[in-house]
Short mmCIF file of C-alpha atoms in Angstrom, two decimals:
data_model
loop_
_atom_site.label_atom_id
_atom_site.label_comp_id
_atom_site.label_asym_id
_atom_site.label_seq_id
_atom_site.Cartn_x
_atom_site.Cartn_y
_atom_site.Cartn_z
CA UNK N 1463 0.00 0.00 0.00
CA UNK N 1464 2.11 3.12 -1.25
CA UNK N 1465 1.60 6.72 -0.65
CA UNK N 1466 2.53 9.08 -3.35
CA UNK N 1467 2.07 12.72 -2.94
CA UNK N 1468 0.23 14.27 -5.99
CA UNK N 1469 2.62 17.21 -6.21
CA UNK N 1470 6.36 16.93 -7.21
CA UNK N 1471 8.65 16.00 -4.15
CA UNK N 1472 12.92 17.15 -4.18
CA UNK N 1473 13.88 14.50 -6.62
CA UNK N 1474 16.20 12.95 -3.73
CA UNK N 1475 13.60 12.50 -0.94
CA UNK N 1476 13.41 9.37 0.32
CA UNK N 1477 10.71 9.78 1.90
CA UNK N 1478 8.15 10.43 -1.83
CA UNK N 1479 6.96 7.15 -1.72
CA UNK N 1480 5.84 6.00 1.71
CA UNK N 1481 4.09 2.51 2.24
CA UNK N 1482 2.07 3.25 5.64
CA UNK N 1483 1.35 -0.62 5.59
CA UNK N 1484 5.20 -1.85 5.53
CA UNK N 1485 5.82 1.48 7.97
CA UNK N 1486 4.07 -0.11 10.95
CA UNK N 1487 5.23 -3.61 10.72
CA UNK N 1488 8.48 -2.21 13.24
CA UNK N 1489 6.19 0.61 14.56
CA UNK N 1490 2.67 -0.73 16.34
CA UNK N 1491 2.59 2.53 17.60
CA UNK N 1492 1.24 3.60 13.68
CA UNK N 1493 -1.00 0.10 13.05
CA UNK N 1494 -3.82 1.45 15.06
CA UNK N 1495 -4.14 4.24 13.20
CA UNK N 1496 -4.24 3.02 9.80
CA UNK N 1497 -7.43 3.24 7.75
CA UNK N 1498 -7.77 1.04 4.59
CA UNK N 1499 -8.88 3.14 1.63
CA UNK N 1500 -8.96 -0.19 -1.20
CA UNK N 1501 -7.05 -3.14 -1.26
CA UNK N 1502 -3.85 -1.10 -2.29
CA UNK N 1503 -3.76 1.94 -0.06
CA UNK N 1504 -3.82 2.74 3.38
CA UNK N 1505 -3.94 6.13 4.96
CA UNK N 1506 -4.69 7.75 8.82
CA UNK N 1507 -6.63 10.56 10.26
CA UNK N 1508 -4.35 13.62 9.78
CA UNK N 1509 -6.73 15.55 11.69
CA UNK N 1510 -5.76 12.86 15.00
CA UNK N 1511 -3.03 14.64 16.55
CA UNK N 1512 -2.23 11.01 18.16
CA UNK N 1513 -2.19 9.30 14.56
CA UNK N 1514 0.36 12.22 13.14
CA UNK N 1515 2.71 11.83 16.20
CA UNK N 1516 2.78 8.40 15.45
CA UNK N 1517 3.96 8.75 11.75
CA UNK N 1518 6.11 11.21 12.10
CA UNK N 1519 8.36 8.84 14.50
CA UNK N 1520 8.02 6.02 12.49
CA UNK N 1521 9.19 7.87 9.45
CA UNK N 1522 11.99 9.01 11.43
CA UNK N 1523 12.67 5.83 12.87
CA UNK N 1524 12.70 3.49 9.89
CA UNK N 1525 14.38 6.11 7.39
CA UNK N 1526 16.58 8.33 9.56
CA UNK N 1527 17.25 5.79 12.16
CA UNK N 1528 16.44 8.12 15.11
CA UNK N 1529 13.91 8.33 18.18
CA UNK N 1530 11.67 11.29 18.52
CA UNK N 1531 9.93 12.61 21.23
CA UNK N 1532 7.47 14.89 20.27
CA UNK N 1533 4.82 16.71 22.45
CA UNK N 1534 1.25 16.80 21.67
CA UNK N 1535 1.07 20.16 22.52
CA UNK N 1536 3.61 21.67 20.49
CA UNK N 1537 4.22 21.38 16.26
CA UNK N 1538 3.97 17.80 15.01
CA UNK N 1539 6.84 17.65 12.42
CA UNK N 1540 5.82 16.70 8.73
CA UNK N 1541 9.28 14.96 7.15
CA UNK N 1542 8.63 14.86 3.66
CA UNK N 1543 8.07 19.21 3.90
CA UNK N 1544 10.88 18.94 5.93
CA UNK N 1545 13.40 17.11 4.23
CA UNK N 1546 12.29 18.68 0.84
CA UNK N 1547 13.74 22.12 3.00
CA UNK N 1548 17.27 20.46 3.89
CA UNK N 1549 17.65 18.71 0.14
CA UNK N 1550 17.57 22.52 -1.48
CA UNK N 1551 19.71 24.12 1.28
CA UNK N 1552 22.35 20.93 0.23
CA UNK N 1553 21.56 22.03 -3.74
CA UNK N 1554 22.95 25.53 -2.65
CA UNK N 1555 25.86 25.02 -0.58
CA UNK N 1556 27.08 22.47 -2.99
CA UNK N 1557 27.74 25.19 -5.44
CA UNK N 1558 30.95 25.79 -3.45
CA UNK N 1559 31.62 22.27 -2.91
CA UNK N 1560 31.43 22.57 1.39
CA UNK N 1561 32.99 20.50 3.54
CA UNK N 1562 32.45 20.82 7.62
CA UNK N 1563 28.93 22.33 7.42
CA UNK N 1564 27.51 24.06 9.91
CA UNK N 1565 24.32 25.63 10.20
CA UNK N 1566 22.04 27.32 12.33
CA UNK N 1567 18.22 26.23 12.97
CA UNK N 1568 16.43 29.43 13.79
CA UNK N 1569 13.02 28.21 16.14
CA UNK N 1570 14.59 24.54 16.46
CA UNK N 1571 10.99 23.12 17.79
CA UNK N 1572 10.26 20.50 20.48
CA UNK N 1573 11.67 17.79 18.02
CA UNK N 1574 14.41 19.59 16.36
CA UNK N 1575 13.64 17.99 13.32
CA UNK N 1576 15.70 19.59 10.80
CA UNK N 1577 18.97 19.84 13.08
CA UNK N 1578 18.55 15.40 13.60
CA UNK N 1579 18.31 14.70 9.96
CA UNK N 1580 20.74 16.91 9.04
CA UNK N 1581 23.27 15.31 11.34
CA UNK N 1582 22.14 11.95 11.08
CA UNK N 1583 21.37 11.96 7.38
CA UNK N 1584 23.67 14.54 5.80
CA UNK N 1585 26.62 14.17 8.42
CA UNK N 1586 26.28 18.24 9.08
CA UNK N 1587 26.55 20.67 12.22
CA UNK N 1588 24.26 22.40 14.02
CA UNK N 1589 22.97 25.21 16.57
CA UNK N 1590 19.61 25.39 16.80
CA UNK N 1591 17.66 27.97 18.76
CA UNK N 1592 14.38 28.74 20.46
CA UNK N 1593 12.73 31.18 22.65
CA UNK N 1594 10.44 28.39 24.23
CA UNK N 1595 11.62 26.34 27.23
CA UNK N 1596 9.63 23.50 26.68
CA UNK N 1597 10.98 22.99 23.51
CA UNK N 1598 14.68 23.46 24.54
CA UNK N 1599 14.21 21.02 26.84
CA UNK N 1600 12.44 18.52 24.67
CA UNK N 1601 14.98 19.03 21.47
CA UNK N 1602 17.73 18.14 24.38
CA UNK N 1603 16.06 14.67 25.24
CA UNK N 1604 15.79 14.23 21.68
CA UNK N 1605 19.67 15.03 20.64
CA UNK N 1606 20.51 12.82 23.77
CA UNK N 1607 18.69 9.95 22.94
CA UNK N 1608 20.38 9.65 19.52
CA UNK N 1609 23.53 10.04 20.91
CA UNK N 1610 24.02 13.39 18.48
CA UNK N 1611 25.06 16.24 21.12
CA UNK N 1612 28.55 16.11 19.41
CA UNK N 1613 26.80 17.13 16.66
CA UNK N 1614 23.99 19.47 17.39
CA UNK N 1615 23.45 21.92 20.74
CA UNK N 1616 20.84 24.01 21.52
CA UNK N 1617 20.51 27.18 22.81
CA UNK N 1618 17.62 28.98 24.66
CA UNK N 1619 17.28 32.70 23.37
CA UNK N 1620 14.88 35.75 24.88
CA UNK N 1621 12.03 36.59 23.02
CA UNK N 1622 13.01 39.97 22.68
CA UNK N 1623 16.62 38.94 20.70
CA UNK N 1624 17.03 39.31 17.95
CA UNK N 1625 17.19 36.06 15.43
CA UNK N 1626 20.83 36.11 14.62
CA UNK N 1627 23.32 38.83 16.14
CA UNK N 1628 23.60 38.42 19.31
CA UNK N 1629 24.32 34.86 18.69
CA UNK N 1630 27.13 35.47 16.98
CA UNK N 1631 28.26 38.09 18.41
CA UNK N 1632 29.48 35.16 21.27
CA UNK N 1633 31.78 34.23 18.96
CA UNK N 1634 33.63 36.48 16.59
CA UNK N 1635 35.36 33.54 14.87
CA UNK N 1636 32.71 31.07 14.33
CA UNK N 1637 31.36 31.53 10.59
CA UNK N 1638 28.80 29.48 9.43
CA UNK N 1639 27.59 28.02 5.90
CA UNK N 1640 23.76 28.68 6.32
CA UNK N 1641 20.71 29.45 8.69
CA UNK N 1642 17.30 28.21 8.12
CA UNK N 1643 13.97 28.86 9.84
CA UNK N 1644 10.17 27.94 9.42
CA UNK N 1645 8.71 30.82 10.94
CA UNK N 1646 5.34 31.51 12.17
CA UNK N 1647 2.94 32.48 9.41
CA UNK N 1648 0.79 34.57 11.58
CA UNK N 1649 0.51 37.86 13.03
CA UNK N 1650 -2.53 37.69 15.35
CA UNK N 1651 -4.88 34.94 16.92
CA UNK N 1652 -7.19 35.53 14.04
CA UNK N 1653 -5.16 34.88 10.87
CA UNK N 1654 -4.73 31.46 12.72
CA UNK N 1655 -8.63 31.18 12.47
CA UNK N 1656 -8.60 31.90 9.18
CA UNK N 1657 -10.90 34.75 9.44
CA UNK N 1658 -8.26 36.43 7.05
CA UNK N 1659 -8.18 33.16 5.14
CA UNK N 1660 -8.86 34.00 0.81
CA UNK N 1661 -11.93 31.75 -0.57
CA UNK N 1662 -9.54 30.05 -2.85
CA UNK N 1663 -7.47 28.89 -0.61
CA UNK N 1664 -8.35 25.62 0.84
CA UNK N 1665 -8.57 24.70 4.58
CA UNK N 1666 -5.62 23.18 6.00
CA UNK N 1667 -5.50 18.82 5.95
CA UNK N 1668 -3.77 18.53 9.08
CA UNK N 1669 -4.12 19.66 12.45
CA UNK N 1670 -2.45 22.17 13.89
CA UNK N 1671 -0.93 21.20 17.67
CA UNK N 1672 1.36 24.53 17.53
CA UNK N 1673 1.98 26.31 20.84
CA UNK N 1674 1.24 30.30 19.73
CA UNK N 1675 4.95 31.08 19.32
CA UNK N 1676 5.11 28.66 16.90
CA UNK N 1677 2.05 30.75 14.66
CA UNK N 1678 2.42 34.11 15.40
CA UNK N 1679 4.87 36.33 15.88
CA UNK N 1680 4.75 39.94 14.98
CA UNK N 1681 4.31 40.71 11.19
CA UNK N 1682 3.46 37.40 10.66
CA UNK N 1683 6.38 35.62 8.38
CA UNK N 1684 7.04 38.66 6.40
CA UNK N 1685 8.00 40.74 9.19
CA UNK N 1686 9.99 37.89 10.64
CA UNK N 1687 12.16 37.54 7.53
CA UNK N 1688 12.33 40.80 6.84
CA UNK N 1689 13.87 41.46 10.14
CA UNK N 1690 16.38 38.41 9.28
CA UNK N 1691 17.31 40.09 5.89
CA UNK N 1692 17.84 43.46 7.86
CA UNK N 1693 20.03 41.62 9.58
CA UNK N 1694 22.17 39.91 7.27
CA UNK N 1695 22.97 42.94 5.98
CA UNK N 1696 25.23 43.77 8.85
CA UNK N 1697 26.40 40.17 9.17
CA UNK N 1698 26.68 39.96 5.54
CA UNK N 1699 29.08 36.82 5.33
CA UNK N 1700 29.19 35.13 8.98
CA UNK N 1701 26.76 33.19 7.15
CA UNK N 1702 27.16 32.55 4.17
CA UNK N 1703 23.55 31.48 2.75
CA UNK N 1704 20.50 32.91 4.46
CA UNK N 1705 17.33 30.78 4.07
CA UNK N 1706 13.86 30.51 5.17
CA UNK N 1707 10.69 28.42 4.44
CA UNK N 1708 7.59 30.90 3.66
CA UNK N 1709 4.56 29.35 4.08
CA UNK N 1710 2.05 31.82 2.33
CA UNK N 1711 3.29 32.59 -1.27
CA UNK N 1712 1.86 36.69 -1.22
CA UNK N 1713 5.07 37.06 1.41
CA UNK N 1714 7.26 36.78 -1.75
CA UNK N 1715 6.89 39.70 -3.36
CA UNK N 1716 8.08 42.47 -0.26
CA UNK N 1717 10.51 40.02 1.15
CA UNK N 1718 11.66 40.49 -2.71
CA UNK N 1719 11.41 44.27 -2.47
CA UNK N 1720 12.59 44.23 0.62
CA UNK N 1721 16.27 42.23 -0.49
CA UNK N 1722 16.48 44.39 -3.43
CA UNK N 1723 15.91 47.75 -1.79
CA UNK N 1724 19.03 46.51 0.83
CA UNK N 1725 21.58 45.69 -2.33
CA UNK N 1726 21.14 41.78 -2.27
CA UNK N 1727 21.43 40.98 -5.67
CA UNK N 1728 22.27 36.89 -5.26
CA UNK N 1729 19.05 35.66 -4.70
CA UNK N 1730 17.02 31.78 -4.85
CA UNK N 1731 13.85 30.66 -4.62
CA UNK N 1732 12.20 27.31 -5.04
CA UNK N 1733 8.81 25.59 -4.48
CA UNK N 1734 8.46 22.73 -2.17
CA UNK N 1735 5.72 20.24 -2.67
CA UNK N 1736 4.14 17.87 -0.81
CA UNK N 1737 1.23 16.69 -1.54
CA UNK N 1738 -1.45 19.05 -1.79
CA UNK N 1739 0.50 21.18 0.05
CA UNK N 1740 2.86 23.53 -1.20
CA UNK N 1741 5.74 25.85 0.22
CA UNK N 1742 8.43 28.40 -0.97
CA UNK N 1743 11.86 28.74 0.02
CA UNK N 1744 13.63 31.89 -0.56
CA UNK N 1745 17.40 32.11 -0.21
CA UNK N 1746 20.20 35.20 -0.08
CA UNK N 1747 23.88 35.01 0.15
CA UNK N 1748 26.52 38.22 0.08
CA UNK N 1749 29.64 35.69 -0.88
CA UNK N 1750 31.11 37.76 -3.73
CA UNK N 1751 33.17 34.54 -5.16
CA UNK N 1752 29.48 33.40 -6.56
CA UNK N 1753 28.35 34.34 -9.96
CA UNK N 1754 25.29 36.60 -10.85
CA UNK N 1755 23.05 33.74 -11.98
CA UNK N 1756 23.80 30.58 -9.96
CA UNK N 1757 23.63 26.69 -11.16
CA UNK N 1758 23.11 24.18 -8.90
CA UNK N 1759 24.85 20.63 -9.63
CA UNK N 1760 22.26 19.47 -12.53
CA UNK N 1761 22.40 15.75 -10.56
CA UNK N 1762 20.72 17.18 -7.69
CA UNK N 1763 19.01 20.13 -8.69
CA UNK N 1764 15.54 20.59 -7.56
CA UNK N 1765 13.48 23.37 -9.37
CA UNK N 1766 15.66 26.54 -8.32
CA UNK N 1767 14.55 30.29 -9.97
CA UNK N 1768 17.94 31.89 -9.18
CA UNK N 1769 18.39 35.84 -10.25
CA UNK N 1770 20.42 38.82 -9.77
CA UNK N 1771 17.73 41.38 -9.00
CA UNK N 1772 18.10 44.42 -11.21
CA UNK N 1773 19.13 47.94 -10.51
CA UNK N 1774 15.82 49.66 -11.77
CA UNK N 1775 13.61 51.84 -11.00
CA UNK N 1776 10.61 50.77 -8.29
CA UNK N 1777 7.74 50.11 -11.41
CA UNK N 1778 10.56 47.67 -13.21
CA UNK N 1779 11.67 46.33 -10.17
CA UNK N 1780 7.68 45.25 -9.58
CA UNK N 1781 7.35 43.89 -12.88
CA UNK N 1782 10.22 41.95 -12.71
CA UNK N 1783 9.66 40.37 -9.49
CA UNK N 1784 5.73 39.61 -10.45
CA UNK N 1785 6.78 38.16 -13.47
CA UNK N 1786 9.33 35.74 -11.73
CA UNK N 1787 6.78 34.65 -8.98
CA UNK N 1788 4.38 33.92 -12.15
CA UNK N 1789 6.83 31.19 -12.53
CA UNK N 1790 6.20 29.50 -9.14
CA UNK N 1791 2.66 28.84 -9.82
#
């Protein structure tokens, strides 16, 4: 009984073509919460917070090799959305052919999903941060348990701090190759409603066990990675690729305004799909060895829109960048 997403999946992901049936044979902890569709297919409740938990460890467990603990009251992890995220960021830093990477997991989560597979799975480095206790604490029992704390640490940060500076500013020496973050789409209680929700957008498949730190925040995801891009424009190459996952595709265009208005020029974006749901990721470096127009290996590309944004005036700028997001659709 196979799963297969209907939309296009990183062409590396491991994880594109799921068989829930052969997943819970080594996880009973998933065989209760299997429903048979037809004789070929099997699926669960994605609205049973209990039956999500459940595959999201077993995923883990069977391709990753690694035990999760993840809270029921804080964000269940989706892997496939997840690993699509850490395949691109591995297109992009493979233009420079890294070795030793080390990268930073802005809002790390309860399960610190991203920072485990990327140790475990692509042998990287990581910090990851969060303003939540609870999640510190459970992201510690995680790394722990899987025997990865030479590899990843995590480190509790104010609400009030900023996302990147006064990390580094710890440690003058310490470069590293990227940052990523998923941040809150929200920027009150009732865009999480969806009172602000557009009638052609469809209702969300799976529920939402978020704290409200982990969906709002204020701005809502533009303002978050806008403040990030302020940011790395002081830090400019202590990292050297700045990435995020946006979640709602209308944050796009004034992040792109935004990045062109502050001089960044090397720019990426890509779409992420899983299923029927889909995701952006939008990219920014300052390293002046890359070219204008970047090419990522052509054996792992996924579908990367890479530009230099022009030096126009603000109606051409607009035109350009509407015309390029045309292409995501």
């Amino acid at each position: 009984m196979t799963n297969n997403p209907n939309g296009t999946m990183h062409p590396r992901n491991i994880l594109q073509d799921c068989n829930f049936w052969e997943l819970q044979k080594n996880n009973l902890g998933l065989k209760k919460h299997l429903r048979k569709i037809r004789d070929d297919y099997c699926t669960i409740n994605f609205k049973d917070p209990h039956a999500l938990c459940e595959l999201s460890k077993s995923l883990a467990k069977t391709f990753f090799h690694l035990d999760l603990e993840i809270p029921l009251n804080r964000l269940i992890p989706t892997l496939p959305l997840r690993l699509n995220y850490l395949l691109w960021i591995e297109d992009i830093i493979s233009i420079e052919s890294k070795n030793n990477v080390l990268g930073i997991d802005i809002g790390t989560g309860a399960s610190a999903i991203y920072a485990l597979i990327g140790a475990k799975y692509l042998g990287w480095k990581f910090l990851g941060t969060d303003t939540d206790y609870t999640c510190c604490e459970n992201a510690q029992r995680n790394i722990h348990c899987n025997n990865l704390a030479d590899k990843v640490v995590v480190k509790h940060v104010k609400q009030s701090d900023d996302k990147l500076t006064h990390l580094l500013q710890g440690d003058e020496t310490q470069d590293y190759t990227f940052c990523m973050c998923n941040p809150p789409f929200f920027q009150n209680p009732e865009e999480v409603l969806g009172f602000s929700r557009s009638e052609d957008r469809s209702e969300p498949n799976s529920i939402c066990t978020a704290s409200p730190t982990e969906v709002i925040t204020r701005g809502g995801e533009a303002g978050f990675v806008g403040d990030l891009i302020e940011e790395s424009v002081a830090l400019q190459t202590r990292v050297e690729w700045y990435t995020s996952m946006i979640g709602i595709k209308a944050s796009l265009t004034p992040l792109l305004n935004l990045l062109q208005s502050r001089g960044v020029t090397r720019v990426a974006i890509t779409e992420f799909q899983q299923g029927k749901t889909s995701r952006w990721g939008l990219a920014w470096t300052f390293l002046p060895s890359l070219p204008p127009l970047l090419t990522p290996n052509p054996d792992k590309a996924s579908t990367v829109y890479t530009f230099d944004v022009p030096n126009s005036t603000r109606t051409r700028v607009s035109d350009f960048i509407t015309t390029t997001a045309e292409k995501l659709k």
